[in-house]
Short mmCIF file of N, CA and C in Angstrom, two decimals:
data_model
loop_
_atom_site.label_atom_id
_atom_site.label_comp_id
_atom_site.label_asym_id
_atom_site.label_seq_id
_atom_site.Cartn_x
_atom_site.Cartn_y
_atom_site.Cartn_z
N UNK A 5 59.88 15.87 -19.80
CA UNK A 5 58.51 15.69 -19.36
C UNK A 5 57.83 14.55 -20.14
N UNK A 6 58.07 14.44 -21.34
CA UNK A 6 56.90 13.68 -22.25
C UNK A 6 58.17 11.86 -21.49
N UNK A 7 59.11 12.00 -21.30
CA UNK A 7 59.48 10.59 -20.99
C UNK A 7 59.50 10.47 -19.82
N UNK A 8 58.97 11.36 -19.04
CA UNK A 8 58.10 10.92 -17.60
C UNK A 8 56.88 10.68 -17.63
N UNK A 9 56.28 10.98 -18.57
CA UNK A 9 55.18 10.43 -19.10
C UNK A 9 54.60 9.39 -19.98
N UNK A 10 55.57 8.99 -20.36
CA UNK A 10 56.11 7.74 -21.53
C UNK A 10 56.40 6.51 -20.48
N UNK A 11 57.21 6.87 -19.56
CA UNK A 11 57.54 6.05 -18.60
C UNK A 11 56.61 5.47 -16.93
N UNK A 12 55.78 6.31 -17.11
CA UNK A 12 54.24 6.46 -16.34
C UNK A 12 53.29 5.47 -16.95
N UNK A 13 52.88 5.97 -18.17
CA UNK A 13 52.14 5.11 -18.73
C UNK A 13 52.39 3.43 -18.96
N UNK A 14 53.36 3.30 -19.24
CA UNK A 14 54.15 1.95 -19.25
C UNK A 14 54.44 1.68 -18.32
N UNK A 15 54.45 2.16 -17.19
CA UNK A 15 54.36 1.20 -15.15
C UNK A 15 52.96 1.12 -15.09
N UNK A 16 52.08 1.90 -15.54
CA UNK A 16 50.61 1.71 -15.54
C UNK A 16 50.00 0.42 -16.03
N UNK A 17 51.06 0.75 -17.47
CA UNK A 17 50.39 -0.76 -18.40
C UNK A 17 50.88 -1.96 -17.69
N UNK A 18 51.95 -1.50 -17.76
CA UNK A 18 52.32 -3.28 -16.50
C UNK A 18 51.43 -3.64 -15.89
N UNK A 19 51.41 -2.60 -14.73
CA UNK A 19 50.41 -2.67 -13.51
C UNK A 19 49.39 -3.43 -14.01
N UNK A 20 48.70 -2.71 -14.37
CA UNK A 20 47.41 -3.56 -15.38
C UNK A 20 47.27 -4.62 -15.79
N UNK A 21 48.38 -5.05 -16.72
CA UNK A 21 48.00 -6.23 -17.54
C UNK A 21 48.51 -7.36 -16.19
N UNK A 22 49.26 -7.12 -15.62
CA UNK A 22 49.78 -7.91 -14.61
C UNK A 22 48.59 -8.21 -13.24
N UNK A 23 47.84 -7.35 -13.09
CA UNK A 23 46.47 -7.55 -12.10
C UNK A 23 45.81 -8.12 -13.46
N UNK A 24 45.40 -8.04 -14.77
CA UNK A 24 44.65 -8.39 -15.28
C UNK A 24 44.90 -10.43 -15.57
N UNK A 25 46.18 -10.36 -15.23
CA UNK A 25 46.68 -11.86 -15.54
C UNK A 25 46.29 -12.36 -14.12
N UNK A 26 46.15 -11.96 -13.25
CA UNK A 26 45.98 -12.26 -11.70
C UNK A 26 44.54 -12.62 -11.64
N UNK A 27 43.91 -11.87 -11.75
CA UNK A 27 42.36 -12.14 -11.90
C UNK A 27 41.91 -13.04 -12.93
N UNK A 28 42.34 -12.87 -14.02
CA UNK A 28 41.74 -13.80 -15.55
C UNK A 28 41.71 -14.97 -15.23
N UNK A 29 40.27 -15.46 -16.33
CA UNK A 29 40.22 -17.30 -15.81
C UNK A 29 41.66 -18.11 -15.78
N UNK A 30 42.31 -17.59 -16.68
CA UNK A 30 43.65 -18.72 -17.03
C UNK A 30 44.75 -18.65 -16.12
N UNK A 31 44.46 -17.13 -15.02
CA UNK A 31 45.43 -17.41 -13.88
C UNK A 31 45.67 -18.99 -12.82
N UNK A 32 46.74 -18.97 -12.49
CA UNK A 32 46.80 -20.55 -11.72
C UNK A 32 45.58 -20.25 -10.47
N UNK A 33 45.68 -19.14 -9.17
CA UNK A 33 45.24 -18.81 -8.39
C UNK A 33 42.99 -18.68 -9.08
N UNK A 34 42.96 -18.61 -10.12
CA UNK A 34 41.69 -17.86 -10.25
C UNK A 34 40.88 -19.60 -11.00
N UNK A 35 41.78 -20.78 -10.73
CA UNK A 35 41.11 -21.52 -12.16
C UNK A 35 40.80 -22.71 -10.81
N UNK A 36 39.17 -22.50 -10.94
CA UNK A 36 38.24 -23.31 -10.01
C UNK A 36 37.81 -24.62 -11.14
N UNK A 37 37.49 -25.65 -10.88
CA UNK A 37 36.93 -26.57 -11.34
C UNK A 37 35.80 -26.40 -11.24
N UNK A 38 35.49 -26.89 -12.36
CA UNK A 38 33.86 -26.85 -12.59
C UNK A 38 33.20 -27.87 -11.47
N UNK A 39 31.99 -28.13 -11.60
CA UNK A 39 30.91 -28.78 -10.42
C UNK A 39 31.21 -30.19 -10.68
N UNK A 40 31.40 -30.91 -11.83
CA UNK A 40 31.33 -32.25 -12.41
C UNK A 40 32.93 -32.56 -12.30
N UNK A 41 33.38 -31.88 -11.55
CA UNK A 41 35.02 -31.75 -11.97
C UNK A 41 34.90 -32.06 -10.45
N UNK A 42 34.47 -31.24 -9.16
CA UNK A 42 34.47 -31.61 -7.81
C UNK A 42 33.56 -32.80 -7.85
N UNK A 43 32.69 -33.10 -8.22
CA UNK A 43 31.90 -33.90 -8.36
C UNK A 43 32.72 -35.35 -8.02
N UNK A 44 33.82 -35.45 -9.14
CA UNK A 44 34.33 -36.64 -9.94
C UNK A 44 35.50 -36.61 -8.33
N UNK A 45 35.73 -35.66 -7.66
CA UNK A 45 37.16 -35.83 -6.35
C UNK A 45 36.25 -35.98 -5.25
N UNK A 46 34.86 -35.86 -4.88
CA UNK A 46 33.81 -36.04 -3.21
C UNK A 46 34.16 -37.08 -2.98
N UNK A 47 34.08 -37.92 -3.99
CA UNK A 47 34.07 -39.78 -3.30
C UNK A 47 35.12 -40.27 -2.76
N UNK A 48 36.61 -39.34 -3.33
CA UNK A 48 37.75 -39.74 -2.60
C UNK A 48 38.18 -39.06 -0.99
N UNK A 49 37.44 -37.79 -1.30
CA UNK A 49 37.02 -37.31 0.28
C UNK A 49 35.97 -37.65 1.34
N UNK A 50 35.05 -38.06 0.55
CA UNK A 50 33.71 -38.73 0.95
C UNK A 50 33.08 -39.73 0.38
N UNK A 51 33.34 -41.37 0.72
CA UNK A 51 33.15 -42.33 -0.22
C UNK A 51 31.23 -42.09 -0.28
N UNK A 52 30.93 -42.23 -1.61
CA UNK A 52 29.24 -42.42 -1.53
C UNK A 52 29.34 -42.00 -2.94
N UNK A 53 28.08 -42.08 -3.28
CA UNK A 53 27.57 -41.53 -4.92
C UNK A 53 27.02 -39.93 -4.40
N UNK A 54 27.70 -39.10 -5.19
CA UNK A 54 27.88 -37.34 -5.72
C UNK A 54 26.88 -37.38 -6.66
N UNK A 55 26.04 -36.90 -6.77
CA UNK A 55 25.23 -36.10 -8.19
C UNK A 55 25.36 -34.83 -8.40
N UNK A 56 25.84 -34.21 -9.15
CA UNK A 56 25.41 -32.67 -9.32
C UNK A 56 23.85 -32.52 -9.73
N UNK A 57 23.45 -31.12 -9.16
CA UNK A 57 21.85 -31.45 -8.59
C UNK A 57 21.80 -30.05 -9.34
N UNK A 58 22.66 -28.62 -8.66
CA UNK A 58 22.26 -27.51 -9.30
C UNK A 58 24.33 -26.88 -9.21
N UNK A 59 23.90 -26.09 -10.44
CA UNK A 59 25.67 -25.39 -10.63
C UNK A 59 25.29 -23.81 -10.84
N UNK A 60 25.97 -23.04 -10.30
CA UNK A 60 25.93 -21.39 -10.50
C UNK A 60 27.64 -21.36 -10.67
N UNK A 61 28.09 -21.94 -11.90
CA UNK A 61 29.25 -21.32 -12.16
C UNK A 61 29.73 -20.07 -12.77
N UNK A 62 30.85 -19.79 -12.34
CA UNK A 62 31.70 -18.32 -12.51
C UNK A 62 33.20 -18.91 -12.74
N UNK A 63 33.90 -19.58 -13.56
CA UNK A 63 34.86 -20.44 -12.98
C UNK A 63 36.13 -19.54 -12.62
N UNK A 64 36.08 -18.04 -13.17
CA UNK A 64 37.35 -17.37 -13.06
C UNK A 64 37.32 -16.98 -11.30
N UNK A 65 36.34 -16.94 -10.59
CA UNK A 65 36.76 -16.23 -9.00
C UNK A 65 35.21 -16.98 -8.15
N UNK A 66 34.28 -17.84 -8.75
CA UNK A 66 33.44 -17.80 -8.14
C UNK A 66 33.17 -19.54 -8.34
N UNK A 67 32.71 -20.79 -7.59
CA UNK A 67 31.81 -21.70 -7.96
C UNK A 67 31.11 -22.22 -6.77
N UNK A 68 29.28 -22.44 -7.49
CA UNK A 68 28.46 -22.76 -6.41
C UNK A 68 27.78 -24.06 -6.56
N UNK A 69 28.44 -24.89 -5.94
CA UNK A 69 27.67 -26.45 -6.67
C UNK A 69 26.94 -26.92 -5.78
N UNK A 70 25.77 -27.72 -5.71
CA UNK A 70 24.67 -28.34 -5.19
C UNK A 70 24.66 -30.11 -5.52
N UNK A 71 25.29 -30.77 -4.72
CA UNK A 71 25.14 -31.93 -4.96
C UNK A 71 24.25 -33.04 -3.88
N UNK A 72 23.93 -34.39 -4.62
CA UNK A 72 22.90 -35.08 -3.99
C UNK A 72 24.06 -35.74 -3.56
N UNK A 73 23.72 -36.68 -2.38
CA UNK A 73 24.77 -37.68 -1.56
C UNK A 73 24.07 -38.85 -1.63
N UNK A 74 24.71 -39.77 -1.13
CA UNK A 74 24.10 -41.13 -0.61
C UNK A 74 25.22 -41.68 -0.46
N UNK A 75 25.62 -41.92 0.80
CA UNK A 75 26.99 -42.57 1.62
C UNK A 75 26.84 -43.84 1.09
N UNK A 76 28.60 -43.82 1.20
CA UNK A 76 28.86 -45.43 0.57
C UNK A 76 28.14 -46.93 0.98
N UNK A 77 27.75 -46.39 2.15
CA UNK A 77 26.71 -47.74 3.15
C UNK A 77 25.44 -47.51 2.87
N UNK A 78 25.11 -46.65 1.70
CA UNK A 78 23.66 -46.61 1.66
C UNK A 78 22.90 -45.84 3.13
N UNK A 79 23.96 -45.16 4.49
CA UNK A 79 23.21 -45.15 5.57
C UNK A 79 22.98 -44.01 5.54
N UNK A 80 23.30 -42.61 4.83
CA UNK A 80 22.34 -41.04 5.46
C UNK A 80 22.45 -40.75 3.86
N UNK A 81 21.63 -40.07 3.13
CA UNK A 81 21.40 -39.45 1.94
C UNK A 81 20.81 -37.99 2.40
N UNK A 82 21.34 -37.37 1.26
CA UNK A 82 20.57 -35.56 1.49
C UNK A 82 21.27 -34.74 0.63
N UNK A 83 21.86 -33.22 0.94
CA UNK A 83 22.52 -32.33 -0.12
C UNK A 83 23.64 -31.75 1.05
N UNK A 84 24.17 -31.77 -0.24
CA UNK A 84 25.55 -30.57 0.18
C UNK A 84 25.61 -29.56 -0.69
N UNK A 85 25.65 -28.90 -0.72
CA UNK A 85 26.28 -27.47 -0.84
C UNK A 85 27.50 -26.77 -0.78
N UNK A 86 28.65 -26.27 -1.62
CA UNK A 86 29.51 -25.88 -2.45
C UNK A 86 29.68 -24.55 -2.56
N UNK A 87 30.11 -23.29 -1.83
CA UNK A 87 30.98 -22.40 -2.67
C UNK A 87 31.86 -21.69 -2.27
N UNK A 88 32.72 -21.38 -3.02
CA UNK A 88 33.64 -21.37 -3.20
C UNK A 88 33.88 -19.76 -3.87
N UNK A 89 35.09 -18.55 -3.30
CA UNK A 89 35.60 -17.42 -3.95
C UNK A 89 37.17 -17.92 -3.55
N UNK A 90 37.76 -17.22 -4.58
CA UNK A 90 39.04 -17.50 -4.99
C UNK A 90 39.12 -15.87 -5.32
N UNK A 91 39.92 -15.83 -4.46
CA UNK A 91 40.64 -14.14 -4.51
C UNK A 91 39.62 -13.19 -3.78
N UNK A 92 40.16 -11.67 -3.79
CA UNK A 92 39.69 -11.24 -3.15
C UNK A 92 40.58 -10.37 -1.95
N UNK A 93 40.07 -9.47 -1.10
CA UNK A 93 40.37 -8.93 0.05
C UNK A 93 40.16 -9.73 1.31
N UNK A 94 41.28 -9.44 1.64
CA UNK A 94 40.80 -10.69 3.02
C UNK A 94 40.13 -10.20 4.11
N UNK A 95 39.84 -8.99 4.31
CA UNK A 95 39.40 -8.19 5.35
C UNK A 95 37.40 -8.43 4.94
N UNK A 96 37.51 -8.30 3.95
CA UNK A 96 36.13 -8.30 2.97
C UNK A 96 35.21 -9.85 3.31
N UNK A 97 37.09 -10.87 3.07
CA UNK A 97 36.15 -12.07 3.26
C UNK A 97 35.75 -12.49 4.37
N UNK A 98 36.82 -12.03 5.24
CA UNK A 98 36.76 -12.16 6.97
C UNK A 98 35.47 -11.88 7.36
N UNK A 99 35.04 -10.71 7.31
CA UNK A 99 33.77 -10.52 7.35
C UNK A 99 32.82 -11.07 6.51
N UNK A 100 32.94 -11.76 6.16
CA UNK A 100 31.56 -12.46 5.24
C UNK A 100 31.62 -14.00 6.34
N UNK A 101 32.55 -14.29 6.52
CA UNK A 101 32.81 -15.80 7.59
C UNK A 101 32.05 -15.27 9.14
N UNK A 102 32.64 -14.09 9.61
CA UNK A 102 32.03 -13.55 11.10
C UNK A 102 30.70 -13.21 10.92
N UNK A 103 30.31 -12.23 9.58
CA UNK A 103 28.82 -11.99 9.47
C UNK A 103 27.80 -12.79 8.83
N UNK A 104 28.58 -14.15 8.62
CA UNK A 104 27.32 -15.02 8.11
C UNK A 104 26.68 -15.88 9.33
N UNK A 105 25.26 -15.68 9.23
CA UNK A 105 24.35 -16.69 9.71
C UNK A 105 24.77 -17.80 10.48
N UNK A 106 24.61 -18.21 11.59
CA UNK A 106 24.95 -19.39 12.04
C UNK A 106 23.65 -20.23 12.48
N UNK A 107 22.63 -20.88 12.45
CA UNK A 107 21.59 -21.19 12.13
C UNK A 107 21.93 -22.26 13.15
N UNK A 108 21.15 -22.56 14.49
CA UNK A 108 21.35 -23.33 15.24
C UNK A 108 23.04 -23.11 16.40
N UNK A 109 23.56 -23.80 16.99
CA UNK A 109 24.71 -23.84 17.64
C UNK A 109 26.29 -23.79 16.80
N UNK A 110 26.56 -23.02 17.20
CA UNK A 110 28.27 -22.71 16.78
C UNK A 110 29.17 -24.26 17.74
N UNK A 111 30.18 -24.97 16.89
CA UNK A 111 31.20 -26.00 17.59
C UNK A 111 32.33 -25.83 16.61
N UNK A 112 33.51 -26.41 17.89
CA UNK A 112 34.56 -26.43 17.56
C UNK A 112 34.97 -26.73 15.69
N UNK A 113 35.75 -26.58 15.25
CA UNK A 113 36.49 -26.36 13.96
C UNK A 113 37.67 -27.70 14.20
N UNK A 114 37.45 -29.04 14.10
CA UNK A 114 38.96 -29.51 14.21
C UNK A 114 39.91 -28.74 13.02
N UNK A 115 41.33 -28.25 13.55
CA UNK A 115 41.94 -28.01 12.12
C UNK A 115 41.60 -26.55 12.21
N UNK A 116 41.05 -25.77 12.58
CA UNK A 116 40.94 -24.55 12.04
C UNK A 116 41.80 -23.80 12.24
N UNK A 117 43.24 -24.25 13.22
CA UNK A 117 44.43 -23.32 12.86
C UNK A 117 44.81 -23.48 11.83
N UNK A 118 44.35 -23.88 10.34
CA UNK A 118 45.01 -23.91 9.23
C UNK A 118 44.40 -23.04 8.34
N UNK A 119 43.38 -22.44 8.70
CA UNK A 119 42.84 -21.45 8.15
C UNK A 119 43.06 -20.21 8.91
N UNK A 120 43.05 -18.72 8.13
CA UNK A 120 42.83 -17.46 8.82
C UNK A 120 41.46 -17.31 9.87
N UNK A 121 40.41 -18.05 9.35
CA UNK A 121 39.18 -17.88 9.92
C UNK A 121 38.23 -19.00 9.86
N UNK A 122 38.53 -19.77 10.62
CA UNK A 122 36.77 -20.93 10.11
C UNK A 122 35.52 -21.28 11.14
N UNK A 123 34.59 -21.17 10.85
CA UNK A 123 33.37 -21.04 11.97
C UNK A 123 32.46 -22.86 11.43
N UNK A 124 31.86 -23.20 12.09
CA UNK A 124 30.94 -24.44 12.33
C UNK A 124 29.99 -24.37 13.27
N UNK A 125 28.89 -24.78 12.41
CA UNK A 125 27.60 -24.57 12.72
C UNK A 125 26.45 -25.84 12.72
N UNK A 126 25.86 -26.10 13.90
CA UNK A 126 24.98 -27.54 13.05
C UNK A 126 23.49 -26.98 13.98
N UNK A 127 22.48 -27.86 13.44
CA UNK A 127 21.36 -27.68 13.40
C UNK A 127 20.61 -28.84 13.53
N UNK A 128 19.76 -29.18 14.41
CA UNK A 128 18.72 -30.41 14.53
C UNK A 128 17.65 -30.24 14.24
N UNK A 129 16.89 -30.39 12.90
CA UNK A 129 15.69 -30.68 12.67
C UNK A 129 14.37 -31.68 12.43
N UNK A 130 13.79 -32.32 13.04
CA UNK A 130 13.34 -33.28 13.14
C UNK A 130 14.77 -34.40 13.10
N UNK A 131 14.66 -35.09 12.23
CA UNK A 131 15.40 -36.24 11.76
C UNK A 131 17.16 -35.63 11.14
N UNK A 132 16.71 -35.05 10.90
CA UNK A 132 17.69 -34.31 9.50
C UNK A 132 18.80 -33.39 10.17
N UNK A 133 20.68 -33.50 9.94
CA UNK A 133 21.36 -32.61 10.57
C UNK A 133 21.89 -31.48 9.55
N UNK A 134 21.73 -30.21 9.98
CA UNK A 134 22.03 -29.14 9.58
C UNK A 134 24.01 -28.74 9.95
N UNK A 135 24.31 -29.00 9.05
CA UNK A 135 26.17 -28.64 9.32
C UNK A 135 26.59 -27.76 8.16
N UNK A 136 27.40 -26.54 8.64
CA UNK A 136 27.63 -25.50 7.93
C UNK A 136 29.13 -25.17 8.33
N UNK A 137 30.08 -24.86 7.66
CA UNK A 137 31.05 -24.56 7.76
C UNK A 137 31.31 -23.22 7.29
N UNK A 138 32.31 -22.19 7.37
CA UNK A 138 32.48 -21.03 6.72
C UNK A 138 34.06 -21.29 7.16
N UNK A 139 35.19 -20.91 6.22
CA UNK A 139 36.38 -20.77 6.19
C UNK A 139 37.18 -19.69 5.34
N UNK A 140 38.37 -19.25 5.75
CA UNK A 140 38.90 -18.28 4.87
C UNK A 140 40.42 -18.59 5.47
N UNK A 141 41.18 -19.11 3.87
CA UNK A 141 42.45 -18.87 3.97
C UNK A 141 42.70 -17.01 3.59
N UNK A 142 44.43 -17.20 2.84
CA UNK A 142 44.75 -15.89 2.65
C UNK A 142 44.40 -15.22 1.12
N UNK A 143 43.81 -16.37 0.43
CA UNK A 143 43.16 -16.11 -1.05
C UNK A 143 41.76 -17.22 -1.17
N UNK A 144 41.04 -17.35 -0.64
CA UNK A 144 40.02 -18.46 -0.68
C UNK A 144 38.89 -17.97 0.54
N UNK A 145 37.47 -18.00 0.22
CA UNK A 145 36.68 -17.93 0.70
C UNK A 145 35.73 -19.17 0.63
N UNK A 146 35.10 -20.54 1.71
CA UNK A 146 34.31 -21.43 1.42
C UNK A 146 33.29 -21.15 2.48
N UNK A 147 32.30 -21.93 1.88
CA UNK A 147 31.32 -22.29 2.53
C UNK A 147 30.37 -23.52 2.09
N UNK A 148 30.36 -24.61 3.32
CA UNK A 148 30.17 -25.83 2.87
C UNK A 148 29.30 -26.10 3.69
N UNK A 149 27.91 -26.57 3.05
CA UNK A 149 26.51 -26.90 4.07
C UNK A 149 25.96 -27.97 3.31
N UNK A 150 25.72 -29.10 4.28
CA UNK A 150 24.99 -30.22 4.65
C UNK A 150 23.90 -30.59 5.20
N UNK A 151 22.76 -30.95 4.38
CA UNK A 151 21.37 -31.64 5.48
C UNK A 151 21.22 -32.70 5.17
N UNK A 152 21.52 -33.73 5.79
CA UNK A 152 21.43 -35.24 6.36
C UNK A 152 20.72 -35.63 7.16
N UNK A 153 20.82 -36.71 6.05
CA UNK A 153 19.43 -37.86 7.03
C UNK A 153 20.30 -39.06 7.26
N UNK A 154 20.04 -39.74 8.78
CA UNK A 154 20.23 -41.33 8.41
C UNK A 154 19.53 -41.92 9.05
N UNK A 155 18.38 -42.38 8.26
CA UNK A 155 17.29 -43.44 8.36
C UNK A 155 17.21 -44.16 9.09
N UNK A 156 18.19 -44.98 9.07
CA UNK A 156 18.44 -45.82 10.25
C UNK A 156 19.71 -46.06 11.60
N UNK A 157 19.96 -44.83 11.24
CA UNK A 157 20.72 -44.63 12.20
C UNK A 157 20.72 -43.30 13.43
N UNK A 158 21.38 -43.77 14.32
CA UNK A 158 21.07 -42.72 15.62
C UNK A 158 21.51 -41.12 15.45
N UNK A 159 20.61 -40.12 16.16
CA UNK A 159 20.88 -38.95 16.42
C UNK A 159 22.58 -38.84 15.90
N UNK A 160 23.11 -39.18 17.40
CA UNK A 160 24.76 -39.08 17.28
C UNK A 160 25.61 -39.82 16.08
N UNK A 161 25.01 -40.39 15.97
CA UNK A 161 25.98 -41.21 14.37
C UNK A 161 25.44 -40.71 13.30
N UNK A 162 24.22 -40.25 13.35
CA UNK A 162 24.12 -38.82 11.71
C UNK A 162 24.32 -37.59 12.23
N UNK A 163 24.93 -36.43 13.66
CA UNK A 163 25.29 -35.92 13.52
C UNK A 163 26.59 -36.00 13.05
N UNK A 164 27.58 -36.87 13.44
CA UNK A 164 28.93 -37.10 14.04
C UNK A 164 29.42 -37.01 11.95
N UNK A 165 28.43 -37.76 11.41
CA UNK A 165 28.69 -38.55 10.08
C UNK A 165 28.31 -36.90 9.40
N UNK A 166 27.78 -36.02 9.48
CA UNK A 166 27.18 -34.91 8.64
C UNK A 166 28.70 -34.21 9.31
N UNK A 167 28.94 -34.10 10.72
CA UNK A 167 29.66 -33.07 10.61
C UNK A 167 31.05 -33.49 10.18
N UNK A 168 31.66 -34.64 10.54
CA UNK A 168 33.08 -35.19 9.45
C UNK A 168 32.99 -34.78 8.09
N UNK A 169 31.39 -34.77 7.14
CA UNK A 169 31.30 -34.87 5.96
C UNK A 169 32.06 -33.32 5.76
N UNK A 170 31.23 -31.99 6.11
CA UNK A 170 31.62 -30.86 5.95
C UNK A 170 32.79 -30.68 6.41
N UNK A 171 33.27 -30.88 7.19
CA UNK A 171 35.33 -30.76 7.66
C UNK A 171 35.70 -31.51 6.81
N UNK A 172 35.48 -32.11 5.96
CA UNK A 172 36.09 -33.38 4.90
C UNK A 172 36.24 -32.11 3.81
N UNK A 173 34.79 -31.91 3.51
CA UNK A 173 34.88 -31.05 2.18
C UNK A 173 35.62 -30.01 2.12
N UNK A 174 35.19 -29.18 3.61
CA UNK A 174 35.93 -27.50 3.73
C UNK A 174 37.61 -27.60 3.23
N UNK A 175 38.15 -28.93 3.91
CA UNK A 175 39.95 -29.14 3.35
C UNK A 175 39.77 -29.53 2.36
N UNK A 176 38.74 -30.26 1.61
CA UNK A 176 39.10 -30.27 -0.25
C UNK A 176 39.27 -29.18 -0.95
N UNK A 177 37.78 -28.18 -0.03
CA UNK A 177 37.65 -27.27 -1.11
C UNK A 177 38.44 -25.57 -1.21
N UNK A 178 39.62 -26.13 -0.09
CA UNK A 178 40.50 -24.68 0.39
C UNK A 178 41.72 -24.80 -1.08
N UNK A 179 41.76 -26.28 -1.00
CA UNK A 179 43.03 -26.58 -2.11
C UNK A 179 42.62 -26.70 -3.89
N UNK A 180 41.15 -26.72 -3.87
CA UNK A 180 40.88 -27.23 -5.35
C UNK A 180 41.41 -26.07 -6.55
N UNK A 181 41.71 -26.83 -7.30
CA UNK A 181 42.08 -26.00 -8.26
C UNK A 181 42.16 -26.88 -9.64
N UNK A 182 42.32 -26.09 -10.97
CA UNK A 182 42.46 -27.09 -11.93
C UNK A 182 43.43 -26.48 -13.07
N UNK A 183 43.73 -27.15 -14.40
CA UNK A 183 45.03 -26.76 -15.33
C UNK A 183 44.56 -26.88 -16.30
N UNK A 184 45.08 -26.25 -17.39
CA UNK A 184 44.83 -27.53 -18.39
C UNK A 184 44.76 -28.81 -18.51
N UNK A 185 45.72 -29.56 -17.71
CA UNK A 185 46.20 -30.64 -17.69
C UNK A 185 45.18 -31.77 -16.82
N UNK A 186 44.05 -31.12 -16.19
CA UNK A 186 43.15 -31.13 -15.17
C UNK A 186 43.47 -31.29 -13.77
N UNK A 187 43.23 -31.75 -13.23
CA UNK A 187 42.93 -30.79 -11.53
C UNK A 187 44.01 -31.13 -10.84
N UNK A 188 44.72 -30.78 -9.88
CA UNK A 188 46.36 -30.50 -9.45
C UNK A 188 45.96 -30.97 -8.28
#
């Protein structure tokens, strides 16, 4: 009895420390880059000047970054919006993608057979385009929102330009991850 119990406790402790290595910041799956860290990779997904504006980091399962834009042509400036869960239940996140908000008209997803779930959303307000993405692989939860302006440019060429921006980001931000060694 006591080494069925000896032997219990020690599949337990495994168990444990082994979910506890899964979850912990230093897991590969759990290690998000900080805001100044995505910050420093937008321009190669999205040429323009990135500012980080506001950060709600969590870096072990959670990051929420707020950055200023201004496209490489100087032609639409505004914010994007950043976040990002890493891990998780997928049933949990599924529903957070179907039950979130879609604020204006639902459109196509180019690409979204590469995700379990991705929804797109845009919005016309005065001048300014409203583009929202929600995606979920099989360990990753995003959500990537855009309000753009372009000053001098037409309706259709600052929607077209806001909604490339967010399908740009949503595939950065399914893969980001970082190392010691910094970002992979």
């Amino acid at each position: 009895m006591k080494r069925l119990i000896a032997m219990t406790t020690v599949a337990a402790l495994g168990l444990g420390l082994l979910g506890l290595w899964q979850w912990a910041p230093w897991s590969e799956q759990a290690a998000l880059p900080s805001c100044d860290e995505v910050a420093t990779m937008l321009p190669d997904t999205v040429p323009g000047s990135w500012t980080v504006a506001h950060t709600q980091p969590d870096p072990s399962h959670l990051l929420v970054c707020e950055f200023d834009l201004t496209s490489a042509d100087q032609g639409y400036i505004g914010e994007v919006r950043i976040s990002i869960i890493d891990g998780g239940d997928a049933a949990t996140l599924q529903k957070m993608v179907m039950g979130s908000p879609c604020y204006g008209r639902e459109f196509p997803f180019p690409g979204a057979e590469r995700y379990r779930t991705a929804r797109s959303c845009l919005n016309l307000i005065n001048d300014k385009v409203f583009a929202t993405v929600y995606a979920i692989s099989e360990w990753r939860y995003t959500h990537v929102r855009a309000s753009l302006t372009g000053p001098d440019r037409s309706e259709e060429q600052t929607v077209s330009y806001t909604n490339d921006t967010v399908q740009r980001i949503t595939d950065l931000t399914m893969t980001l991850t970082t190392t010691d060694e910094g970002t992979r």
